[in-house]
Amino acid sequence: MSKLQIKNLTKNFGNTKILEDLNLKIEEGEFVVLVGPSGSGKSTILRIIAGLETPSTGEVLINNEIINDLKPKDRDIAMVFQNYALYPHMNVFDNLAFPLKMKNIDKKTINKSVNDISSMLGIQHYLTKKPKELSGGERQRVALGRAIIRKPQLFLMDEPLSNLDAKLRTQMRAELLKLHKTLSSTVIYVTHDQIEALTMGNKIAVLNHGKMQQVGTPSDIYNNPTNTFVAGFIGNPGMNFFDLKIIDDSKIMFYDQIITLNPKISLIPKEKDLLNKKIILGVRPEHLFVTQEKDITFNATIDLIEMLGNEFLIYANLKTGGSNFSIRLTENSALKRNEQIKVAIDLSKALFFNEDTGKRIYC
Ligand SMILES: Nc1ncnc2c1ncn2[C@@H]1O[C@H](COP(=O)(O)OP(=O)(O)O)[C@@H](O)[C@H]1O
Ligand SMILES: [Mg+2]
């Protein structure tokens, strides 16, 4: 249980900048998800926190104390990896007991800890089995148990569920969250899966190319992304982007259409320097409609329809060019591939971004 802070952290490997001026504050007992594409620097951050890698500049603090010079074993941090390495020749009991034996803890205490942890994780019936006799999920639970048993101050989990099948992954996500509640420990959980991030974190930190893009609650990140990267990366599929130009107080240009929006123009940013400049209009797939007249209505062609059980995803393209986009529909419709449709945008749900920097423009 501890507070963690990363201050102005940078990491270079040779001449390559891997992490750039990172800052992150994690309160005691928080479950924070660090999410970003593969190669964005997530594992490097965890390795620096654990002391397995040294930062080029910047500081790591636990409970307001700089720990840069502490050896990994003195940091009281447990790490759980995707490739959990259990000792193959030891049974589950001995695998769980190992970290405590290393600390010369007495046998009675070890027995009690192993029993407590194994029943908490539902592996109490496997104590005499060897890892190879267990399923992937059971093995991952043993690995978790081995990390938990030392009761470390801080857990670092690096994509711990990515080797499990989809159903087991969903189940283990719920179990991890339950476990976090029971232990009230501080956890940093790394994933490249934005759905995992949205469902697990009470705080999400989004990383891209070694730079922190945004830190916030799942609803902040989803509804109020600060830039086009976060808007496009979070959500499945991500936010749609369209080109827009503001002509004057009442007119906008949407590709080749001039649309009069008075008085709805108030929903569009009006800074003078944006006039007659292309800006990016961002809309979530669930805020696009087929054939309901709204503020902006345009023609498109359906490329693909995906049935996802409780919803439909329509992938379509604009006649006038621009990137392809997606529409989320919750009701079955008679729409077909290659069909021409009229699509409408509700401006009150749209966001705006600077075309050059990708940064959000607020109204
Ligand atoms: N020891 C290393 N030497 C050189 N480059 C490295 C080393 N470790 C990681 N990198 C590079 O740093 C970048 C970030 O890697 P990593 O932190 O593993 O990303 P992630 O975990 O987000 O996939 C990658 O481009 C990777 O190739
Ligand atoms: Mg990684």
Coordinates of C-alpha atoms and ligand atoms in Angstrom, one line a residue:
M1 CA 0.0 0.0 0.0
S2 CA 1.8 3.1 -1.1
K3 CA 1.8 6.2 -3.2
L4 CA 3.8 6.2 -6.3
Q5 CA 5.0 9.2 -8.3
I6 CA 7.0 9.4 -11.5
K7 CA 8.6 12.8 -12.1
N8 CA 9.9 14.1 -15.5
L9 CA 11.1 10.6 -16.4
T10 CA 12.9 10.1 -19.6
K11 CA 14.6 7.0 -21.0
N12 CA 16.9 6.7 -24.0
F13 CA 18.3 3.6 -25.4
G14 CA 21.4 4.8 -27.3
N15 CA 20.2 7.8 -29.3
T16 CA 16.6 6.7 -29.3
K17 CA 14.2 8.4 -27.0
I18 CA 11.9 5.8 -25.6
L19 CA 10.2 7.7 -22.8
E20 CA 9.8 11.5 -22.9
D21 CA 9.3 13.7 -19.8
L22 CA 6.7 11.4 -18.2
N23 CA 4.7 12.4 -15.1
L24 CA 2.3 10.2 -13.2
K25 CA 0.9 10.3 -9.7
I26 CA -0.8 7.2 -8.3
E27 CA -2.5 7.4 -4.9
E28 CA -2.4 4.7 -2.3
G29 CA -4.7 1.8 -3.1
E30 CA -5.4 3.0 -6.7
F31 CA -5.8 0.5 -9.6
V32 CA -4.3 2.4 -12.5
V33 CA -4.3 1.0 -16.1
L34 CA -1.4 2.1 -18.3
V35 CA -2.6 1.5 -21.9
G36 CA -0.9 2.1 -25.2
P37 CA 0.0 0.4 -28.5
S38 CA 2.8 -2.1 -28.6
G39 CA 6.2 -0.4 -28.4
S40 CA 4.9 2.7 -26.7
G41 CA 7.1 2.2 -23.7
K42 CA 4.8 0.5 -21.1
S43 CA 7.1 -2.3 -20.1
T44 CA 10.0 0.1 -19.9
I45 CA 8.1 2.2 -17.4
L46 CA 7.3 -0.8 -15.2
R47 CA 10.9 -2.0 -15.4
I48 CA 12.1 1.4 -14.3
I49 CA 9.7 1.4 -11.4
A50 CA 10.8 -2.1 -10.4
G51 CA 14.4 -1.0 -10.6
L52 CA 15.3 -3.4 -13.5
E53 CA 16.2 -0.4 -15.7
T54 CA 17.6 3.0 -14.8
P55 CA 16.0 6.2 -16.0
S56 CA 18.1 8.5 -18.1
T57 CA 16.7 11.5 -16.2
G58 CA 13.8 11.9 -13.7
E59 CA 12.7 10.3 -10.5
V60 CA 10.6 7.5 -9.1
L61 CA 9.1 8.2 -5.7
I62 CA 7.4 5.9 -3.3
N63 CA 5.6 7.6 -0.4
N64 CA 7.4 10.8 -1.3
E65 CA 10.9 9.2 -1.2
I66 CA 13.1 9.0 -4.2
I67 CA 13.9 5.3 -4.8
N68 CA 16.1 5.7 -7.9
D69 CA 19.1 4.2 -6.2
L70 CA 17.3 1.3 -4.4
K71 CA 18.0 -2.2 -5.6
P72 CA 15.1 -4.1 -7.0
K73 CA 14.9 -6.5 -4.1
D74 CA 14.7 -3.6 -1.6
R75 CA 11.8 -1.9 -3.4
D76 CA 9.0 -4.1 -2.0
I77 CA 7.4 -4.3 -5.4
A78 CA 5.9 -7.4 -7.0
M79 CA 5.8 -7.8 -10.8
V80 CA 3.5 -10.2 -12.7
F81 CA 4.3 -10.8 -16.3
Q82 CA 2.5 -12.2 -19.3
N83 CA 4.9 -15.1 -19.3
Y84 CA 4.5 -16.2 -15.7
A85 CA 7.4 -18.4 -14.8
L86 CA 6.5 -21.0 -12.2
Y87 CA 9.1 -23.5 -11.1
P88 CA 8.2 -26.6 -13.1
H89 CA 9.6 -29.1 -10.6
M90 CA 7.8 -27.6 -7.6
N91 CA 4.1 -28.3 -6.8
V92 CA 1.7 -25.4 -6.3
F93 CA 2.2 -25.3 -2.6
D94 CA 6.0 -24.9 -2.9
N95 CA 5.6 -22.4 -5.8
L96 CA 3.4 -20.2 -3.5
A97 CA 5.6 -20.8 -0.5
F98 CA 8.9 -20.0 -2.2
P99 CA 9.0 -16.2 -1.7
L100 CA 8.3 -16.7 2.0
K101 CA 10.9 -19.4 2.4
M102 CA 13.4 -17.0 0.8
K103 CA 12.6 -14.6 3.6
N104 CA 13.2 -17.3 6.3
I105 CA 9.6 -17.1 7.5
D106 CA 8.6 -20.0 9.9
K107 CA 6.7 -23.0 8.6
K108 CA 3.5 -22.4 10.5
T109 CA 3.1 -18.8 9.1
I110 CA 4.0 -20.1 5.6
N111 CA 1.3 -22.8 5.8
K112 CA -1.3 -20.3 6.9
S113 CA -0.4 -17.8 4.2
V114 CA -0.4 -20.4 1.5
N115 CA -3.8 -21.6 2.6
D116 CA -5.3 -18.1 2.8
I117 CA -4.0 -17.1 -0.6
S118 CA -4.9 -20.4 -2.3
S119 CA -8.5 -20.2 -1.1
M120 CA -8.7 -16.6 -2.0
L121 CA -7.7 -17.5 -5.6
G122 CA -9.7 -20.7 -5.7
I123 CA -6.7 -23.0 -6.2
Q124 CA -6.7 -24.7 -2.8
H125 CA -7.5 -28.1 -4.4
Y126 CA -4.4 -27.9 -6.7
L127 CA -1.7 -27.5 -4.0
T128 CA -0.1 -30.9 -4.7
K129 CA -0.2 -30.5 -8.5
K130 CA 2.7 -29.5 -10.7
P131 CA 2.4 -26.5 -13.0
K132 CA 2.2 -28.7 -16.1
E133 CA -1.0 -30.4 -14.7
L134 CA -2.8 -27.1 -14.6
S135 CA -4.7 -25.1 -17.2
G136 CA -3.4 -21.6 -18.3
G137 CA -5.8 -19.9 -16.1
E138 CA -4.9 -21.9 -13.0
R139 CA -1.2 -21.4 -13.6
Q140 CA -1.8 -17.6 -13.9
R141 CA -3.6 -17.7 -10.6
V142 CA -0.7 -19.5 -9.0
A143 CA 1.6 -16.8 -10.4
L144 CA -0.6 -14.1 -9.0
G145 CA -0.7 -15.9 -5.7
R146 CA 3.0 -16.0 -5.6
A147 CA 3.2 -12.3 -6.2
I148 CA 0.5 -11.5 -3.6
I149 CA 1.9 -13.7 -0.8
R150 CA 4.7 -11.4 0.1
K151 CA 2.2 -8.6 0.5
P152 CA 4.3 -6.1 -1.4
Q153 CA 3.6 -2.3 -1.3
L154 CA 3.0 -2.2 -5.0
F155 CA 2.0 -4.5 -7.8
L156 CA 3.2 -4.1 -11.3
M157 CA 1.3 -6.2 -13.8
D158 CA 2.6 -6.4 -17.4
E159 CA -0.2 -7.7 -19.7
P160 CA -0.8 -10.6 -17.2
L161 CA -3.8 -11.9 -19.0
S162 CA -2.8 -11.8 -22.6
N163 CA -2.0 -15.5 -22.9
L164 CA -5.4 -16.5 -21.8
D165 CA -8.4 -17.2 -24.0
A166 CA -11.1 -14.5 -24.3
K167 CA -13.6 -16.1 -21.8
L168 CA -11.0 -16.8 -19.2
R169 CA -9.5 -13.3 -19.6
T170 CA -12.9 -11.7 -18.8
Q171 CA -13.3 -13.9 -15.8
M172 CA -9.7 -13.1 -14.5
R173 CA -10.3 -9.4 -15.0
A174 CA -13.2 -9.5 -12.6
E175 CA -11.2 -11.7 -10.2
L176 CA -8.2 -9.3 -10.3
L177 CA -10.5 -6.4 -9.5
K178 CA -12.1 -8.3 -6.6
L179 CA -8.7 -9.2 -5.3
H180 CA -7.6 -5.6 -5.5
K181 CA -10.6 -4.6 -3.4
T182 CA -9.8 -7.3 -0.8
L183 CA -6.1 -6.4 -0.6
S184 CA -6.5 -2.6 -1.2
S185 CA -3.1 -2.6 -2.7
T186 CA -1.7 -0.2 -5.2
V187 CA -1.6 -1.7 -8.7
I188 CA -0.3 -0.5 -12.1
Y189 CA -1.8 -2.8 -14.7
V190 CA -0.3 -2.6 -18.2
T191 CA -2.3 -3.6 -21.3
H192 CA -2.4 -2.7 -25.0
D193 CA -6.1 -3.6 -25.0
Q194 CA -8.2 -0.5 -24.7
I195 CA -11.3 -2.5 -23.7
E196 CA -9.4 -4.0 -20.9
A197 CA -8.4 -0.5 -19.8
L198 CA -11.9 0.8 -19.9
T199 CA -13.3 -2.0 -17.9
M200 CA -10.6 -2.3 -15.3
G201 CA -9.1 1.0 -14.4
N202 CA -10.6 3.6 -12.1
K203 CA -7.8 5.7 -13.6
I204 CA -6.4 5.2 -17.1
A205 CA -3.1 6.6 -18.4
V206 CA -2.8 6.6 -22.2
L207 CA 0.7 6.3 -23.6
N208 CA 1.9 6.7 -27.2
H209 CA 5.5 6.9 -28.5
G210 CA 6.8 7.2 -24.9
K211 CA 4.6 10.3 -24.2
M212 CA 1.8 10.5 -21.8
Q213 CA -1.3 11.5 -23.8
Q214 CA -4.0 11.7 -21.1
V215 CA -4.7 10.5 -17.6
G216 CA -8.3 10.2 -16.4
T217 CA -11.3 8.1 -15.5
P218 CA -12.6 5.8 -18.2
S219 CA -15.4 8.2 -18.9
D220 CA -13.1 11.2 -19.2
I221 CA -10.9 9.3 -21.6
Y222 CA -13.8 8.1 -23.7
N223 CA -16.0 11.2 -23.7
N224 CA -13.4 13.9 -23.4
P225 CA -10.2 12.8 -25.2
T226 CA -7.6 15.5 -25.3
N227 CA -6.3 14.6 -28.8
T228 CA -7.0 12.6 -31.9
F229 CA -4.7 9.8 -30.7
V230 CA -6.7 9.1 -27.6
A231 CA -10.0 9.6 -29.4
G232 CA -9.0 7.1 -32.1
F233 CA -7.2 4.6 -29.9
I234 CA -9.9 4.3 -27.2
G235 CA -13.2 2.8 -28.3
N236 CA -14.0 -0.1 -30.5
P237 CA -14.0 1.0 -33.3
G238 CA -12.4 4.3 -32.3
M239 CA -13.7 7.8 -33.0
N240 CA -14.5 8.8 -36.6
F241 CA -12.8 11.8 -38.1
F242 CA -14.1 14.1 -40.7
D243 CA -12.8 17.3 -42.3
L244 CA -14.6 20.6 -41.6
K245 CA -14.1 24.2 -42.4
I246 CA -15.7 27.1 -40.6
I247 CA -16.7 29.8 -43.2
D248 CA -18.3 32.4 -41.1
D249 CA -20.8 33.0 -38.2
S250 CA -23.4 30.7 -39.7
K251 CA -21.8 28.5 -42.4
I252 CA -19.5 25.5 -42.4
M253 CA -18.1 23.5 -45.1
F254 CA -18.2 19.7 -44.8
Y255 CA -16.2 18.3 -47.7
D256 CA -18.0 19.7 -50.7
Q257 CA -21.2 20.7 -48.9
I258 CA -21.9 24.2 -47.5
I259 CA -24.2 23.9 -44.5
T260 CA -26.0 26.8 -42.8
L261 CA -26.0 26.1 -39.1
N262 CA -27.5 29.2 -37.5
P263 CA -28.0 29.1 -34.5
K264 CA -26.4 25.7 -34.1
I265 CA -23.1 27.3 -35.0
S266 CA -22.6 27.9 -31.3
L267 CA -21.7 24.3 -31.0
I268 CA -18.6 24.9 -33.2
P269 CA -15.4 26.6 -32.0
K270 CA -15.4 30.2 -33.3
E271 CA -11.8 31.4 -32.7
K272 CA -10.9 33.8 -35.5
D273 CA -7.8 32.0 -36.5
L274 CA -9.8 28.9 -37.2
L275 CA -11.9 30.5 -40.0
N276 CA -11.4 29.0 -43.4
K277 CA -9.0 26.5 -42.0
K278 CA -9.5 22.8 -42.0
I279 CA -10.3 21.4 -38.6
I280 CA -11.1 17.8 -37.6
L281 CA -14.6 16.9 -36.5
G282 CA -14.6 13.8 -34.3
V283 CA -17.8 11.6 -33.8
R284 CA -18.2 8.3 -32.0
P285 CA -19.8 5.5 -34.1
E286 CA -22.8 5.6 -31.8
H287 CA -23.4 9.3 -32.6
L288 CA -23.9 8.8 -36.3
F289 CA -27.4 7.9 -37.6
V290 CA -28.7 6.4 -40.8
T291 CA -31.3 8.6 -42.5
Q292 CA -32.4 10.7 -39.5
E293 CA -32.0 14.4 -40.5
K294 CA -29.6 16.1 -38.1
D295 CA -27.3 19.1 -38.1
I296 CA -25.0 17.6 -40.7
T297 CA -26.3 15.1 -43.2
F298 CA -24.3 13.5 -46.0
N299 CA -24.3 10.6 -48.5
A300 CA -22.2 7.5 -48.1
T301 CA -21.8 3.9 -49.3
I302 CA -21.8 0.8 -47.1
D303 CA -18.6 -1.2 -47.3
L304 CA -19.3 -3.8 -44.7
I305 CA -21.8 -4.8 -42.0
E306 CA -20.7 -6.5 -38.9
M307 CA -23.2 -8.3 -36.7
L308 CA -22.0 -8.3 -33.1
G309 CA -24.9 -9.9 -31.4
N310 CA -26.4 -7.0 -29.5
E311 CA -25.3 -4.4 -32.1
F312 CA -24.4 -3.8 -35.7
L313 CA -21.4 -2.0 -37.0
I314 CA -21.6 -0.4 -40.4
Y315 CA -18.4 0.5 -42.1
A316 CA -19.0 3.1 -44.8
N317 CA -17.2 5.6 -47.0
L318 CA -18.0 9.1 -48.0
K319 CA -18.5 9.8 -51.7
T320 CA -16.5 12.9 -51.4
G321 CA -13.4 11.2 -50.1
G322 CA -12.1 11.4 -46.5
S323 CA -11.4 8.4 -44.4
N324 CA -13.8 5.5 -43.9
F325 CA -15.9 5.6 -40.9
S326 CA -18.2 3.4 -38.7
I327 CA -21.7 3.7 -37.4
R328 CA -23.0 1.7 -34.4
L329 CA -26.6 0.6 -34.7
T330 CA -28.4 -1.2 -31.9
E331 CA -31.3 -2.4 -34.0
N332 CA -31.5 -4.8 -36.9
S333 CA -32.1 -3.0 -40.2
A334 CA -32.5 -4.0 -43.7
L335 CA -29.2 -2.3 -44.8
K336 CA -27.0 -4.1 -47.3
R337 CA -23.5 -3.9 -48.5
N338 CA -22.9 -1.4 -51.3
E339 CA -26.1 0.4 -50.4
Q340 CA -26.2 4.2 -50.6
I341 CA -27.2 5.7 -47.3
K342 CA -27.8 9.1 -45.8
V343 CA -25.8 9.6 -42.7
A344 CA -26.5 12.3 -40.1
I345 CA -24.3 13.8 -37.3
D346 CA -25.7 15.3 -34.1
L347 CA -23.4 18.2 -33.6
S348 CA -24.0 18.4 -29.9
K349 CA -22.1 15.1 -29.6
A350 CA -19.2 16.0 -31.8
L351 CA -15.7 17.1 -30.8
F352 CA -13.2 19.2 -32.7
F353 CA -9.4 18.9 -33.1
N354 CA -6.6 20.9 -34.6
E355 CA -5.6 19.4 -37.9
D356 CA -1.9 20.0 -37.5
T357 CA -1.4 19.0 -33.8
G358 CA -4.3 16.7 -33.3
K359 CA -5.1 18.6 -30.1
R360 CA -8.6 19.1 -29.0
I361 CA -10.2 22.5 -29.7
Y362 CA -12.7 23.3 -27.0
C363 CA -15.9 25.3 -27.8
Ligands
LIG1 N1 16.9 -2.9 -23.8 C1 16.5 -2.2 -24.9 N2 17.3 -1.7 -25.8 C2 16.9 -1.0 -26.9 N3 15.6 -0.7 -27.1 C3 14.7 -1.2 -26.2 C4 15.1 -1.9 -25.1 N4 13.9 -2.2 -24.4 C5 12.9 -1.7 -25.1 N5 13.4 -1.1 -26.2 C6 12.5 -0.4 -27.2 O1 11.8 0.6 -26.5 C7 10.5 0.7 -27.0 C8 9.4 0.5 -26.0 O2 9.4 -0.8 -25.6 P1 8.5 -1.4 -24.5 O3 8.6 -0.6 -23.3 O4 8.7 -2.9 -24.4 O5 7.0 -1.1 -25.1 P2 5.6 -1.8 -24.8 O6 5.7 -2.6 -23.5 O7 4.7 -0.6 -24.7 O8 5.3 -2.7 -25.9 C9 10.4 -0.3 -28.2 O9 10.7 0.4 -29.4 C10 11.5 -1.2 -27.9 O10 12.0 -1.8 -29.1
MG2 MG 5.4 -4.6 -23.1

